[in-house]
Amino acid sequence: MAKTMTLLWGAGSPPCWRVMIALEEKNLQGYNQKLLSFDKMEHKSKEVLDLNPRGQLPTFKHGNIIVNDSYAVCFYLENQFKSQGNKLIPDGQEEQAVMYQRMFEGLTFYDKLNAVIYYDWFVPEGERHDSALKRNKEALTTELKLWEGYLQKVCVCKGQTQTDTACFDLFKLAVFLLSAERYPKLGEYYNLLKERPSVKASWPSHWLENPKGQDTLKDI
Amino acid sequence: MAKTMTLLWGAGSPPCWRVMIALEEKNLQGYNQKLLSFDKMEHKSKEVLDLNPRGQLPTFKHGNIIVNDSYAVCFYLENQFKSQGNKLIPDGQEEQAVMYQRMFEGLTFYDKLNAVIYYDWFVPEGERHDSALKRNKEALTTELKLWEGYLQKVCVCKGQTQTDTACFDLFKLAVFLLSAERYPKLGEYYNLLKERPSVKASWPSHWLENPKGQDTLKDI
């Protein structure tokens, strides 16, 4: 089945990695994949634009069906391969509610993280303000404390990474950039997550060797 | 069943409306609801913060289960009440793929819309730049053309609003703010959507009387 799937991806992109982890979790190894270069603007190539008018990665195709948003791919794969591999959506009513809630809240985390890490990228030189970057950092700190608090209320255990985090809560991998002293529960979670077979199997060798943002985040 | 549900909501908030429409679609009328005032900062009241640490609306409770993100509520309701009311997620493989993809792409639309409408709200006076607002408007125009293109490729028909748009693609309602001449397919879609029973039933009487952004968007 995986042989009819093609993933175009770029290194250093958490959404691409999310899809790769989901494919591993659903036992869909052996899909066609092609690593493209953001630096060479290959995400704006005709090959990508023909499948993805936004010119973004991941770009994913299954037979004739195209799904490009990384979360959309997770939902799609889960629904199409319900009984295969690991469940990405838990069965229990309460567990489902938490998983959906945290998944969409994770988007807010990403927004706040990117507003700090990529400030110079998003904001042209003449429009940058120290006050804005300071505010963005404060917002990210507040956000991280919220997540640290969520994890203090629940057991951080191996089983938890099984269903509710493998692909949807991938963002917590970003906490490797942060101080484990200030965010011990997130650190604990990260340590469990990085040992997951799907995460290990999809960890690109050249990924995160020079992680963007480590310096920017050191005082968060 | 709806009697064990409580929705705290605010007028003028598309996410709140999304939840109300989803509840209508799933035949969950009769839930407890309370209209709070953003102007009076009631979304930061203890009543809300006890259920929603972000102090945002909607805040939604079903029995002891709390789900606050509007998309998370839609997924939650659909999964808990699969056979009740209308399906929010279509059965077909291709239809599902499109629905998931468009749903998450819709978040990008919202980001770009808000970056124009709420520019003065998000950006403190000393940090505002005409060049930034101009860029945001151009990005929104590009985004809208993309969606207009999507709709040109598919039949805009009543059935389509049944499953794939009732709550997830609600954003298209925002096109009432736009020129129907420049975006005819979006306008056509809006006209169908606003006739949906769930949309009509949940349209608050004081909603959109003075829509924010009409002036800002007139040249988009």
GROMACS .gro file of C-alpha atoms in nm:
model
  440
    1MET     CA    1   0.000   0.000   0.000
    2ALA     CA    2   0.284   0.235   0.091
    3LYS     CA    3   0.429   0.188  -0.256
    4THR     CA    4   0.150   0.404  -0.397
    5MET     CA    5   0.248   0.686  -0.162
    6THR     CA    6   0.491   0.965  -0.233
    7LEU     CA    7   0.623   1.218   0.014
    8LEU     CA    8   0.815   1.526  -0.091
    9TRP     CA    9   0.984   1.667   0.217
   10GLY     CA   10   1.243   1.912   0.341
   11ALA     CA   11   1.491   1.875   0.626
   12GLY     CA   12   1.434   2.085   0.937
   13SER     CA   13   1.058   2.103   0.886
   14PRO     CA   14   0.854   1.973   1.180
   15PRO     CA   15   0.542   1.930   0.959
   16CYS     CA   16   0.740   1.700   0.726
   17TRP     CA   17   0.866   1.503   1.019
   18ARG     CA   18   0.513   1.477   1.157
   19VAL     CA   19   0.404   1.299   0.838
   20MET     CA   20   0.706   1.068   0.842
   21ILE     CA   21   0.636   0.970   1.202
   22ALA     CA   22   0.268   0.908   1.123
   23LEU     CA   23   0.365   0.683   0.830
   24GLU     CA   24   0.594   0.485   1.062
   25GLU     CA   25   0.325   0.457   1.328
   26LYS     CA   26   0.082   0.319   1.071
   27ASN     CA   27   0.339   0.066   0.946
   28LEU     CA   28   0.351   0.233   0.607
   29GLN     CA   29   0.722   0.196   0.548
   30GLY     CA   30   0.850   0.174   0.194
   31TYR     CA   31   0.674   0.482   0.057
   32ASN     CA   32   0.845   0.684  -0.213
   33GLN     CA   33   1.020   0.987  -0.076
   34LYS     CA   34   1.224   1.271  -0.209
   35LEU     CA   35   1.425   1.515  -0.003
   36LEU     CA   36   1.405   1.866  -0.145
   37SER     CA   37   1.614   2.168  -0.052
   38PHE     CA   38   1.452   2.477   0.096
   39ASP     CA   39   1.778   2.666   0.036
   40LYS     CA   40   1.760   2.587  -0.335
   41MET     CA   41   1.390   2.685  -0.334
   42GLU     CA   42   1.294   2.340  -0.456
   43HIS     CA   43   0.969   2.368  -0.261
   44LYS     CA   44   0.866   2.624  -0.524
   45SER     CA   45   0.955   2.392  -0.815
   46LYS     CA   46   0.700   2.281  -1.071
   47GLU     CA   47   0.716   1.930  -0.925
   48VAL     CA   48   0.581   2.061  -0.596
   49LEU     CA   49   0.350   2.331  -0.733
   50ASP     CA   50   0.174   2.078  -0.955
   51LEU     CA   51   0.064   1.894  -0.638
   52ASN     CA   52   0.063   2.178  -0.389
   53PRO     CA   53  -0.033   2.528  -0.505
   54ARG     CA   54   0.113   2.674  -0.186
   55GLY     CA   55   0.459   2.548  -0.278
   56GLN     CA   56   0.516   2.402   0.065
   57LEU     CA   57   0.651   2.082   0.209
   58PRO     CA   58   0.534   1.825   0.300
   59THR     CA   59   0.356   1.742  -0.021
   60PHE     CA   60   0.194   1.401  -0.003
   61LYS     CA   61   0.022   1.182  -0.257
   62HIS     CA   62  -0.155   0.850  -0.211
   63GLY     CA   63  -0.263   0.707  -0.546
   64ASN     CA   64  -0.449   0.999  -0.701
   65ILE     CA   65  -0.530   1.160  -0.370
   66ILE     CA   66  -0.329   1.460  -0.261
   67VAL     CA   67  -0.311   1.576   0.100
   68ASN     CA   68  -0.050   1.830   0.194
   69ASP     CA   69  -0.118   1.971   0.537
   70SER     CA   70   0.069   1.757   0.788
   71TYR     CA   71  -0.220   1.729   1.034
   72ALA     CA   72  -0.459   1.653   0.748
   73VAL     CA   73  -0.225   1.370   0.643
   74CYS     CA   74  -0.232   1.229   0.998
   75PHE     CA   75  -0.612   1.228   1.005
   76TYR     CA   76  -0.630   1.087   0.655
   77LEU     CA   77  -0.387   0.803   0.729
   78GLU     CA   78  -0.557   0.719   1.056
   79ASN     CA   79  -0.898   0.698   0.890
   80GLN     CA   80  -0.775   0.499   0.591
   81PHE     CA   81  -0.563   0.256   0.795
   82LYS     CA   82  -0.755   0.232   1.120
   83SER     CA   83  -0.663  -0.127   1.199
   84GLN     CA   84  -0.302  -0.104   1.082
   85GLY     CA   85  -0.010  -0.009   1.305
   86ASN     CA   86  -0.071   0.211   1.606
   87LYS     CA   87  -0.384   0.412   1.666
   88LEU     CA   88  -0.322   0.785   1.632
   89ILE     CA   89  -0.657   0.870   1.787
   90PRO     CA   90  -0.743   0.705   2.119
   91ASP     CA   91  -1.074   0.524   2.173
   92GLY     CA   92  -1.180   0.665   2.508
   93GLN     CA   93  -1.412   0.963   2.518
   94GLU     CA   94  -1.199   1.164   2.758
   95GLU     CA   95  -0.870   1.068   2.593
   96GLN     CA   96  -1.009   1.173   2.256
   97ALA     CA   97  -1.121   1.507   2.394
   98VAL     CA   98  -0.778   1.577   2.540
   99MET     CA   99  -0.600   1.467   2.226
  100TYR     CA  100  -0.809   1.691   1.998
  101GLN     CA  101  -0.776   1.980   2.237
  102ARG     CA  102  -0.399   1.949   2.275
  103MET     CA  103  -0.351   1.898   1.905
  104PHE     CA  104  -0.514   2.227   1.814
  105GLU     CA  105  -0.355   2.404   2.109
  106GLY     CA  106  -0.025   2.282   1.971
  107LEU     CA  107  -0.079   2.509   1.672
  108THR     CA  108  -0.077   2.806   1.909
  109PHE     CA  109   0.248   2.684   2.058
  110TYR     CA  110   0.401   2.666   1.711
  111ASP     CA  111   0.285   3.016   1.627
  112LYS     CA  112   0.446   3.153   1.940
  113LEU     CA  113   0.764   2.953   1.891
  114ASN     CA  114   0.800   3.064   1.530
  115ALA     CA  115   0.733   3.426   1.623
  116VAL     CA  116   1.053   3.410   1.829
  117ILE     CA  117   1.278   3.179   1.628
  118TYR     CA  118   1.191   3.322   1.289
  119TYR     CA  119   1.138   3.683   1.389
  120ASP     CA  120   1.415   3.810   1.160
  121TRP     CA  121   1.290   3.586   0.884
  122PHE     CA  122   0.927   3.698   0.898
  123VAL     CA  123   0.988   4.066   0.969
  124PRO     CA  124   1.186   4.280   0.722
  125GLU     CA  125   1.476   4.472   0.870
  126GLY     CA  126   1.315   4.815   0.868
  127GLU     CA  127   1.009   4.687   1.055
  128ARG     CA  128   1.181   4.510   1.344
  129HIS     CA  129   1.137   4.630   1.702
  130ASP     CA  130   1.309   4.502   2.014
  131SER     CA  131   0.982   4.560   2.198
  132ALA     CA  132   0.804   4.319   1.962
  133LEU     CA  133   1.063   4.045   2.001
  134LYS     CA  134   1.056   4.090   2.379
  135ARG     CA  135   0.676   4.058   2.376
  136ASN     CA  136   0.697   3.747   2.158
  137LYS     CA  137   0.943   3.589   2.399
  138GLU     CA  138   0.718   3.664   2.694
  139ALA     CA  139   0.424   3.509   2.511
  140LEU     CA  140   0.628   3.197   2.439
  141THR     CA  141   0.733   3.171   2.803
  142THR     CA  142   0.369   3.193   2.913
  143GLU     CA  143   0.279   2.928   2.658
  144LEU     CA  144   0.553   2.692   2.772
  145LYS     CA  145   0.452   2.729   3.135
  146LEU     CA  146   0.100   2.633   3.035
  147TRP     CA  147   0.221   2.311   2.872
  148GLU     CA  148   0.454   2.235   3.161
  149GLY     CA  149   0.147   2.268   3.383
  150TYR     CA  150  -0.058   2.034   3.165
  151LEU     CA  151   0.212   1.769   3.201
  152GLN     CA  152   0.230   1.816   3.577
  153LYS     CA  153  -0.132   1.716   3.600
  154VAL     CA  154  -0.090   1.391   3.411
  155CYS     CA  155   0.146   1.100   3.440
  156VAL     CA  156   0.424   1.136   3.188
  157CYS     CA  157   0.460   0.775   3.091
  158LYS     CA  158   0.549   0.565   2.793
  159GLY     CA  159   0.194   0.467   2.716
  160GLN     CA  160   0.100   0.826   2.671
  161THR     CA  161   0.329   0.872   2.378
  162GLN     CA  162   0.156   0.576   2.215
  163THR     CA  163  -0.159   0.741   2.102
  164ASP     CA  164  -0.179   1.105   2.179
  165THR     CA  165   0.157   1.239   2.083
  166ALA     CA  166   0.329   1.034   1.821
  167CYS     CA  167   0.248   1.269   1.540
  168PHE     CA  168   0.004   1.524   1.669
  169ASP     CA  169   0.207   1.645   1.963
  170LEU     CA  170   0.537   1.621   1.787
  171PHE     CA  171   0.601   1.982   1.872
  172LYS     CA  172   0.720   1.881   2.212
  173LEU     CA  173   1.035   1.765   2.042
  174ALA     CA  174   1.111   2.133   2.016
  175VAL     CA  175   1.170   2.143   2.387
  176PHE     CA  176   1.511   1.992   2.338
  177LEU     CA  177   1.600   2.350   2.262
  178LEU     CA  178   1.491   2.460   2.606
  179SER     CA  179   1.627   2.449   2.953
  180ALA     CA  180   1.535   2.116   3.112
  181GLU     CA  181   1.570   2.285   3.449
  182ARG     CA  182   1.298   2.535   3.382
  183TYR     CA  183   1.069   2.288   3.204
  184PRO     CA  184   1.140   1.950   3.365
  185LYS     CA  185   0.814   1.782   3.262
  186LEU     CA  186   0.854   1.887   2.900
  187GLY     CA  187   1.212   1.760   2.916
  188GLU     CA  188   1.094   1.429   3.057
  189TYR     CA  189   0.838   1.404   2.783
  190TYR     CA  190   1.091   1.481   2.515
  191ASN     CA  191   1.320   1.208   2.645
  192LEU     CA  192   1.043   0.952   2.616
  193LEU     CA  193   0.929   1.073   2.278
  194LYS     CA  194   1.271   1.058   2.117
  195GLU     CA  195   1.297   0.690   2.209
  196ARG     CA  196   0.982   0.598   2.021
  197PRO     CA  197   1.061   0.362   1.731
  198SER     CA  198   0.869   0.580   1.483
  199VAL     CA  199   1.061   0.889   1.589
  200LYS     CA  200   1.398   0.713   1.579
  201ALA     CA  201   1.326   0.554   1.242
  202SER     CA  202   1.233   0.886   1.084
  203TRP     CA  203   1.500   1.106   1.245
  204PRO     CA  204   1.695   1.231   0.946
  205SER     CA  205   2.070   1.199   0.993
  206HIS     CA  206   2.133   1.561   0.902
  207TRP     CA  207   1.837   1.690   1.098
  208LEU     CA  208   1.886   1.927   1.384
  209GLU     CA  209   2.263   1.911   1.371
  210ASN     CA  210   2.257   2.287   1.376
  211PRO     CA  211   1.914   2.354   1.516
  212LYS     CA  212   1.771   2.693   1.441
  213GLY     CA  213   1.676   2.880   1.751
  214GLN     CA  214   1.896   2.721   2.015
  215ASP     CA  215   2.062   3.053   2.079
  216THR     CA  216   1.741   3.252   2.054
  217LEU     CA  217   1.567   3.029   2.304
  218LYS     CA  218   1.838   2.998   2.565
  219ASP     CA  219   1.682   3.264   2.789
  220ILE     CA  220   1.321   3.152   2.745
  221MET     CA  221  -2.777   1.460   2.599
  222ALA     CA  222  -2.741   1.827   2.510
  223LYS     CA  223  -2.862   1.920   2.857
  224THR     CA  224  -2.528   1.807   3.000
  225MET     CA  225  -2.348   2.049   2.767
  226THR     CA  226  -2.252   2.407   2.843
  227LEU     CA  227  -2.116   2.659   2.596
  228LEU     CA  228  -1.968   2.990   2.704
  229TRP     CA  229  -1.945   3.210   2.398
  230GLY     CA  230  -1.886   3.562   2.275
  231ALA     CA  231  -2.055   3.750   1.992
  232GLY     CA  232  -1.848   3.823   1.684
  233SER     CA  233  -1.622   3.522   1.733
  234PRO     CA  234  -1.615   3.281   1.436
  235PRO     CA  235  -1.477   2.997   1.656
  236CYS     CA  236  -1.779   3.032   1.888
  237TRP     CA  237  -2.011   3.027   1.593
  238ARG     CA  238  -1.833   2.720   1.454
  239VAL     CA  239  -1.922   2.529   1.772
  240MET     CA  240  -2.282   2.650   1.767
  241ILE     CA  241  -2.323   2.539   1.407
  242ALA     CA  242  -2.169   2.200   1.483
  243LEU     CA  243  -2.410   2.153   1.775
  244GLU     CA  244  -2.701   2.234   1.542
  245GLU     CA  245  -2.573   1.996   1.276
  246LYS     CA  246  -2.552   1.715   1.531
  247ASN     CA  247  -2.906   1.785   1.655
  248LEU     CA  248  -2.777   1.886   1.996
  249GLN     CA  249  -3.014   2.172   2.056
  250GLY     CA  250  -3.106   2.264   2.409
  251TYR     CA  251  -2.754   2.290   2.549
  252ASN     CA  252  -2.684   2.543   2.821
  253GLN     CA  253  -2.531   2.858   2.687
  254LYS     CA  254  -2.410   3.185   2.823
  255LEU     CA  255  -2.319   3.491   2.619
  256LEU     CA  256  -2.017   3.670   2.763
  257SER     CA  257  -1.885   4.013   2.672
  258PHE     CA  258  -1.538   4.053   2.526
  259ASP     CA  259  -1.564   4.427   2.588
  260LYS     CA  260  -1.620   4.367   2.957
  261MET     CA  261  -1.333   4.115   2.957
  262GLU     CA  262  -1.566   3.841   3.075
  263HIS     CA  263  -1.360   3.589   2.881
  264LYS     CA  264  -1.091   3.645   3.145
  265SER     CA  265  -1.334   3.588   3.434
  266LYS     CA  266  -1.285   3.314   3.691
  267GLU     CA  267  -1.583   3.132   3.541
  268VAL     CA  268  -1.398   3.094   3.213
  269LEU     CA  269  -1.045   3.053   3.351
  270ASP     CA  270  -1.157   2.764   3.570
  271LEU     CA  271  -1.246   2.573   3.254
  272ASN     CA  272  -1.010   2.732   3.006
  273PRO     CA  273  -0.666   2.846   3.124
  274ARG     CA  274  -0.626   3.052   2.807
  275GLY     CA  275  -0.924   3.266   2.900
  276GLN     CA  276  -1.076   3.236   2.554
  277LEU     CA  277  -1.416   3.169   2.408
  278PRO     CA  278  -1.563   2.928   2.316
  279THR     CA  279  -1.533   2.732   2.635
  280PHE     CA  280  -1.724   2.408   2.612
  281LYS     CA  281  -1.809   2.142   2.866
  282HIS     CA  282  -1.986   1.808   2.817
  283GLY     CA  283  -2.044   1.636   3.149
  284ASN     CA  284  -1.700   1.645   3.306
  285ILE     CA  285  -1.519   1.669   2.977
  286ILE     CA  286  -1.383   2.006   2.871
  287VAL     CA  287  -1.295   2.087   2.511
  288ASN     CA  288  -1.229   2.448   2.420
  289ASP     CA  289  -1.075   2.471   2.077
  290SER     CA  290  -1.356   2.507   1.824
  291TYR     CA  291  -1.215   2.254   1.578
  292ALA     CA  292  -1.146   2.012   1.862
  293VAL     CA  293  -1.512   2.048   1.966
  294CYS     CA  294  -1.624   1.966   1.611
  295PHE     CA  295  -1.411   1.650   1.602
  296TYR     CA  296  -1.518   1.555   1.950
  297LEU     CA  297  -1.890   1.597   1.876
  298GLU     CA  298  -1.862   1.410   1.548
  299ASN     CA  299  -1.690   1.115   1.712
  300GLN     CA  300  -1.925   1.104   2.010
  301PHE     CA  301  -2.243   1.143   1.804
  302LYS     CA  302  -2.153   0.972   1.479
  303SER     CA  303  -2.501   0.850   1.397
  304GLN     CA  304  -2.686   1.161   1.515
  305GLY     CA  305  -2.769   1.457   1.295
  306ASN     CA  306  -2.552   1.531   0.994
  307LYS     CA  307  -2.210   1.386   0.935
  308LEU     CA  308  -1.938   1.646   0.973
  309ILE     CA  309  -1.679   1.418   0.817
  310PRO     CA  310  -1.767   1.256   0.483
  311ASP     CA  311  -1.731   0.882   0.427
  312GLY     CA  312  -1.555   0.876   0.091
  313GLN     CA  313  -1.178   0.849   0.084
  314GLU     CA  314  -1.129   1.140  -0.155
  315GLU     CA  315  -1.393   1.358   0.012
  316GLN     CA  316  -1.229   1.299   0.347
  317ALA     CA  317  -0.889   1.393   0.212
  318VAL     CA  318  -1.024   1.718   0.068
  319MET     CA  319  -1.215   1.802   0.383
  320TYR     CA  320  -0.914   1.753   0.612
  321GLN     CA  321  -0.690   1.944   0.375
  322ARG     CA  322  -0.927   2.239   0.339
  323MET     CA  323  -0.999   2.248   0.710
  324PHE     CA  324  -0.635   2.296   0.801
  325GLU     CA  325  -0.577   2.530   0.508
  326GLY     CA  326  -0.863   2.734   0.647
  327LEU     CA  327  -0.646   2.814   0.948
  328THR     CA  328  -0.401   2.983   0.713
  329PHE     CA  329  -0.684   3.186   0.565
  330TYR     CA  330  -0.785   3.300   0.912
  331ASP     CA  331  -0.430   3.399   0.998
  332LYS     CA  332  -0.406   3.611   0.686
  333LEU     CA  333  -0.750   3.763   0.736
  334ASN     CA  334  -0.679   3.853   1.097
  335ALA     CA  335  -0.341   4.001   1.007
  336VAL     CA  336  -0.533   4.258   0.802
  337ILE     CA  337  -0.852   4.314   1.002
  338TYR     CA  338  -0.685   4.320   1.343
  339TYR     CA  339  -0.355   4.478   1.244
  340ASP     CA  340  -0.405   4.776   1.476
  341TRP     CA  341  -0.523   4.546   1.751
  342PHE     CA  342  -0.227   4.308   1.734
  343VAL     CA  343   0.045   4.564   1.666
  344PRO     CA  344   0.111   4.848   1.916
  345GLU     CA  345   0.107   5.196   1.768
  346GLY     CA  346   0.481   5.254   1.773
  347GLU     CA  347   0.547   4.932   1.583
  348ARG     CA  348   0.307   4.977   1.295
  349HIS     CA  349   0.430   5.010   0.938
  350ASP     CA  350   0.230   5.084   0.625
  351SER     CA  351   0.462   4.845   0.441
  352ALA     CA  352   0.361   4.561   0.674
  353LEU     CA  353  -0.011   4.624   0.634
  354LYS     CA  354   0.032   4.645   0.257
  355ARG     CA  355   0.216   4.312   0.258
  356ASN     CA  356  -0.052   4.154   0.474
  357LYS     CA  357  -0.321   4.274   0.234
  358GLU     CA  358  -0.133   4.130  -0.063
  359ALA     CA  359  -0.096   3.798   0.119
  360LEU     CA  360  -0.469   3.794   0.189
  361THR     CA  361  -0.549   3.869  -0.176
  362THR     CA  362  -0.326   3.578  -0.287
  363GLU     CA  363  -0.497   3.354  -0.032
  364LEU     CA  364  -0.845   3.450  -0.148
  365LYS     CA  365  -0.757   3.390  -0.511
  366LEU     CA  366  -0.639   3.043  -0.413
  367TRP     CA  367  -0.973   2.962  -0.253
  368GLU     CA  368  -1.166   3.115  -0.541
  369GLY     CA  369  -0.962   2.880  -0.763
  370TYR     CA  370  -1.046   2.578  -0.549
  371LEU     CA  371  -1.414   2.654  -0.587
  372GLN     CA  372  -1.384   2.699  -0.962
  373LYS     CA  373  -1.264   2.341  -0.988
  374VAL     CA  374  -1.558   2.193  -0.800
  375CYS     CA  375  -1.932   2.226  -0.833
  376VAL     CA  376  -2.060   2.474  -0.580
  377CYS     CA  377  -2.378   2.303  -0.485
  378LYS     CA  378  -2.603   2.254  -0.188
  379GLY     CA  379  -2.483   1.903  -0.113
  380GLN     CA  380  -2.135   2.031  -0.066
  381THR     CA  381  -2.230   2.243   0.228
  382GLN     CA  382  -2.376   1.932   0.389
  383THR     CA  383  -2.064   1.760   0.500
  384ASP     CA  384  -1.752   1.948   0.424
  385THR     CA  385  -1.827   2.299   0.525
  386ALA     CA  386  -2.093   2.324   0.786
  387CYS     CA  387  -1.855   2.386   1.069
  388PHE     CA  388  -1.506   2.332   0.941
  389ASP     CA  389  -1.518   2.570   0.650
  390LEU     CA  390  -1.727   2.828   0.822
  391PHE     CA  391  -1.463   3.085   0.743
  392LYS     CA  392  -1.609   3.130   0.400
  393LEU     CA  393  -1.883   3.324   0.569
  394ALA     CA  394  -1.622   3.594   0.602
  395VAL     CA  395  -1.645   3.652   0.231
  396PHE     CA  396  -1.962   3.851   0.283
  397LEU     CA  397  -1.716   4.125   0.362
  398LEU     CA  398  -1.561   4.099   0.019
  399SER     CA  399  -1.645   4.208  -0.328
  400ALA     CA  400  -1.868   3.946  -0.488
  401GLU     CA  401  -1.748   4.073  -0.824
  402ARG     CA  402  -1.387   3.987  -0.756
  403TYR     CA  403  -1.465   3.657  -0.582
  404PRO     CA  404  -1.783   3.525  -0.745
  405LYS     CA  405  -1.742   3.159  -0.644
  406LEU     CA  406  -1.677   3.249  -0.283
  407GLY     CA  407  -1.983   3.472  -0.297
  408GLU     CA  408  -2.194   3.191  -0.442
  409TYR     CA  409  -2.070   2.962  -0.168
  410TYR     CA  410  -2.150   3.214   0.099
  411ASN     CA  411  -2.503   3.251  -0.031
  412LEU     CA  412  -2.561   2.876  -0.006
  413LEU     CA  413  -2.398   2.849   0.332
  414LYS     CA  414  -2.603   3.120   0.495
  415GLU     CA  415  -2.922   2.937   0.400
  416ARG     CA  416  -2.821   2.622   0.586
  417PRO     CA  417  -3.062   2.556   0.877
  418SER     CA  418  -2.776   2.517   1.124
  419VAL     CA  419  -2.628   2.848   1.020
  420LYS     CA  420  -2.960   3.029   1.030
  421ALA     CA  421  -3.053   2.880   1.366
  422SER     CA  422  -2.728   2.987   1.526
  423TRP     CA  423  -2.695   3.332   1.370
  424PRO     CA  424  -2.702   3.564   1.669
  425SER     CA  425  -2.938   3.855   1.620
  426HIS     CA  426  -2.674   4.112   1.709
  427TRP     CA  427  -2.401   3.937   1.513
  428LEU     CA  428  -2.232   4.110   1.227
  429GLU     CA  429  -2.457   4.412   1.240
  430ASN     CA  430  -2.142   4.618   1.243
  431PRO     CA  431  -1.893   4.372   1.107
  432LYS     CA  432  -1.533   4.446   1.184
  433GLY     CA  433  -1.320   4.476   0.878
  434GLN     CA  434  -1.575   4.572   0.612
  435ASP     CA  435  -1.391   4.895   0.551
  436THR     CA  436  -1.045   4.742   0.579
  437LEU     CA  437  -1.132   4.475   0.326
  438LYS     CA  438  -1.309   4.686   0.064
  439ASP     CA  439  -0.998   4.703  -0.156
  440ILE     CA  440  -0.891   4.342  -0.112
   0.00000   0.00000   0.00000
